[in-house]
Amino acid sequence: MDIYEDARTVSRADLAAWLRQVANQLETTGQVFYGAAGTIAVPDRVRCELEIEQEDDEFSVEIEFSWAAPKAIESADSAGEPDGEEDGTTPETTAAE
């Protein structure tokens, strides 16, 4: 499933500026901004790939970084932690007499 894709012809200087911008976003916010208002959080460790290809008279350079989606963390209530509220009782407390 594609989230976002953009293709355009730019100058080498504009490409370098865009790569710097992405690098700055990763370093300062831990996110990559895309499109009009989209962002995606990037974890501290990712898998990186650099691929350089030549097919006939065309070269391509692909930079890819990927990571697994984080697993949902169960809350204490849904993890089966006993708190007594499910059966209508509450933990007993005693006051010092």
PDB file of C-alpha atoms in Angstrom:
ATOM      1  CA  MET A   1       0.000   0.000   0.000  1.00  0.00           C
ATOM      2  CA  ASP A   2       1.496   3.305  -1.058  1.00  0.00           C
ATOM      3  CA  ILE A   3       1.149   6.178   1.388  1.00  0.00           C
ATOM      4  CA  TYR A   4       2.693   8.864  -0.784  1.00  0.00           C
ATOM      5  CA  GLU A   5       4.614   9.088  -4.031  1.00  0.00           C
ATOM      6  CA  ASP A   6       6.084  12.065  -5.824  1.00  0.00           C
ATOM      7  CA  ALA A   7       8.180  12.190  -8.981  1.00  0.00           C
ATOM      8  CA  ARG A   8       9.588  15.305 -10.612  1.00  0.00           C
ATOM      9  CA  THR A   9      12.641  16.628 -12.406  1.00  0.00           C
ATOM     10  CA  VAL A  10      14.776  18.966 -10.277  1.00  0.00           C
ATOM     11  CA  SER A  11      18.224  20.499 -10.388  1.00  0.00           C
ATOM     12  CA  ARG A  12      21.119  18.778  -8.631  1.00  0.00           C
ATOM     13  CA  ALA A  13      21.206  21.673  -6.116  1.00  0.00           C
ATOM     14  CA  ASP A  14      17.476  21.285  -5.372  1.00  0.00           C
ATOM     15  CA  LEU A  15      17.917  17.533  -4.918  1.00  0.00           C
ATOM     16  CA  ALA A  16      20.774  18.111  -2.463  1.00  0.00           C
ATOM     17  CA  ALA A  17      18.682  20.668  -0.550  1.00  0.00           C
ATOM     18  CA  TRP A  18      15.768  18.225  -0.323  1.00  0.00           C
ATOM     19  CA  LEU A  19      18.039  15.438   0.960  1.00  0.00           C
ATOM     20  CA  ARG A  20      19.445  17.843   3.583  1.00  0.00           C
ATOM     21  CA  GLN A  21      15.899  18.781   4.606  1.00  0.00           C
ATOM     22  CA  VAL A  22      14.909  15.116   5.043  1.00  0.00           C
ATOM     23  CA  ALA A  23      18.102  14.460   7.028  1.00  0.00           C
ATOM     24  CA  ASN A  24      17.417  17.476   9.250  1.00  0.00           C
ATOM     25  CA  GLN A  25      13.851  16.315   9.890  1.00  0.00           C
ATOM     26  CA  LEU A  26      15.087  12.857  10.885  1.00  0.00           C
ATOM     27  CA  GLU A  27      17.718  14.273  13.207  1.00  0.00           C
ATOM     28  CA  THR A  28      15.656  16.966  14.916  1.00  0.00           C
ATOM     29  CA  THR A  29      12.094  15.588  15.007  1.00  0.00           C
ATOM     30  CA  GLY A  30      12.387  11.872  14.288  1.00  0.00           C
ATOM     31  CA  GLN A  31       9.809  12.309  11.531  1.00  0.00           C
ATOM     32  CA  VAL A  32       9.704  12.669   7.760  1.00  0.00           C
ATOM     33  CA  PHE A  33       7.283  15.243   6.400  1.00  0.00           C
ATOM     34  CA  TYR A  34       5.648  14.615   3.018  1.00  0.00           C
ATOM     35  CA  GLY A  35       2.920  16.119   0.901  1.00  0.00           C
ATOM     36  CA  ALA A  36       0.833  18.991   2.198  1.00  0.00           C
ATOM     37  CA  ALA A  37       0.531  17.860   5.797  1.00  0.00           C
ATOM     38  CA  GLY A  38       1.670  14.262   6.120  1.00  0.00           C
ATOM     39  CA  THR A  39       4.276  12.971   8.553  1.00  0.00           C
ATOM     40  CA  ILE A  40       5.586   9.568   9.491  1.00  0.00           C
ATOM     41  CA  ALA A  41       7.508   8.823  12.674  1.00  0.00           C
ATOM     42  CA  VAL A  42      10.858   7.091  12.222  1.00  0.00           C
ATOM     43  CA  PRO A  43      12.253   4.934  15.054  1.00  0.00           C
ATOM     44  CA  ASP A  44      15.800   5.187  16.379  1.00  0.00           C
ATOM     45  CA  ARG A  45      16.963   2.129  14.399  1.00  0.00           C
ATOM     46  CA  VAL A  46      16.034   1.428  10.783  1.00  0.00           C
ATOM     47  CA  ARG A  47      17.232  -0.800   7.958  1.00  0.00           C
ATOM     48  CA  CYS A  48      18.988   1.191   5.200  1.00  0.00           C
ATOM     49  CA  GLU A  49      19.610   0.242   1.594  1.00  0.00           C
ATOM     50  CA  LEU A  50      21.471   2.043  -1.175  1.00  0.00           C
ATOM     51  CA  GLU A  51      20.986   0.719  -4.681  1.00  0.00           C
ATOM     52  CA  ILE A  52      22.734   2.056  -7.774  1.00  0.00           C
ATOM     53  CA  GLU A  53      21.697   0.624 -11.121  1.00  0.00           C
ATOM     54  CA  GLN A  54      22.462   1.187 -14.775  1.00  0.00           C
ATOM     55  CA  GLU A  55      20.043   0.048 -17.414  1.00  0.00           C
ATOM     56  CA  ASP A  56      21.111   0.906 -20.962  1.00  0.00           C
ATOM     57  CA  ASP A  57      21.911   4.632 -20.851  1.00  0.00           C
ATOM     58  CA  GLU A  58      19.975   5.424 -17.635  1.00  0.00           C
ATOM     59  CA  PHE A  59      21.327   5.395 -14.080  1.00  0.00           C
ATOM     60  CA  SER A  60      19.239   5.269 -10.925  1.00  0.00           C
ATOM     61  CA  VAL A  61      20.098   5.691  -7.268  1.00  0.00           C
ATOM     62  CA  GLU A  62      17.609   4.436  -4.711  1.00  0.00           C
ATOM     63  CA  ILE A  63      17.895   5.212  -1.020  1.00  0.00           C
ATOM     64  CA  GLU A  64      15.512   3.200   1.107  1.00  0.00           C
ATOM     65  CA  PHE A  65      15.061   2.954   4.822  1.00  0.00           C
ATOM     66  CA  SER A  66      12.482   0.672   6.395  1.00  0.00           C
ATOM     67  CA  TRP A  67      11.282  -0.599   9.755  1.00  0.00           C
ATOM     68  CA  ALA A  68       8.562  -2.768  11.227  1.00  0.00           C
ATOM     69  CA  ALA A  69       5.407  -1.085  12.460  1.00  0.00           C
ATOM     70  CA  PRO A  70       5.368  -0.918  16.262  1.00  0.00           C
ATOM     71  CA  LYS A  71       3.139  -3.443  17.986  1.00  0.00           C
ATOM     72  CA  ALA A  72       0.251  -2.056  19.998  1.00  0.00           C
ATOM     73  CA  ILE A  73       0.976  -1.936  23.718  1.00  0.00           C
ATOM     74  CA  GLU A  74      -1.797  -3.343  25.886  1.00  0.00           C
ATOM     75  CA  SER A  75      -2.985  -1.144  28.729  1.00  0.00           C
ATOM     76  CA  ALA A  76      -2.965  -2.530  32.255  1.00  0.00           C
ATOM     77  CA  ASP A  77      -6.781  -2.861  32.201  1.00  0.00           C
ATOM     78  CA  SER A  78      -6.857  -4.929  29.025  1.00  0.00           C
ATOM     79  CA  ALA A  79      -3.828  -7.009  30.027  1.00  0.00           C
ATOM     80  CA  GLY A  80      -5.825  -8.779  32.720  1.00  0.00           C
ATOM     81  CA  GLU A  81      -4.344  -6.954  35.684  1.00  0.00           C
ATOM     82  CA  PRO A  82      -6.723  -7.555  38.597  1.00  0.00           C
ATOM     83  CA  ASP A  83      -8.145  -4.372  40.016  1.00  0.00           C
ATOM     84  CA  GLY A  84     -11.467  -5.736  41.233  1.00  0.00           C
ATOM     85  CA  GLU A  85     -13.616  -3.361  39.200  1.00  0.00           C
ATOM     86  CA  GLU A  86     -14.793  -5.909  36.634  1.00  0.00           C
ATOM     87  CA  ASP A  87     -16.813  -7.879  39.193  1.00  0.00           C
ATOM     88  CA  GLY A  88     -18.127  -4.846  41.078  1.00  0.00           C
ATOM     89  CA  THR A  89     -15.768  -5.174  44.029  1.00  0.00           C
ATOM     90  CA  THR A  90     -12.938  -2.918  45.043  1.00  0.00           C
ATOM     91  CA  PRO A  91      -9.760  -3.867  46.898  1.00  0.00           C
ATOM     92  CA  GLU A  92     -10.302  -3.836  50.642  1.00  0.00           C
ATOM     93  CA  THR A  93      -8.530  -1.271  52.729  1.00  0.00           C
ATOM     94  CA  THR A  94      -8.405  -1.128  56.487  1.00  0.00           C
ATOM     95  CA  ALA A  95      -7.858   1.956  58.588  1.00  0.00           C
ATOM     96  CA  ALA A  96      -5.522   1.856  61.506  1.00  0.00           C
ATOM     97  CA  GLU A  97      -7.602   1.637  64.668  1.00  0.00           C
TER      98      GLU A  97
END
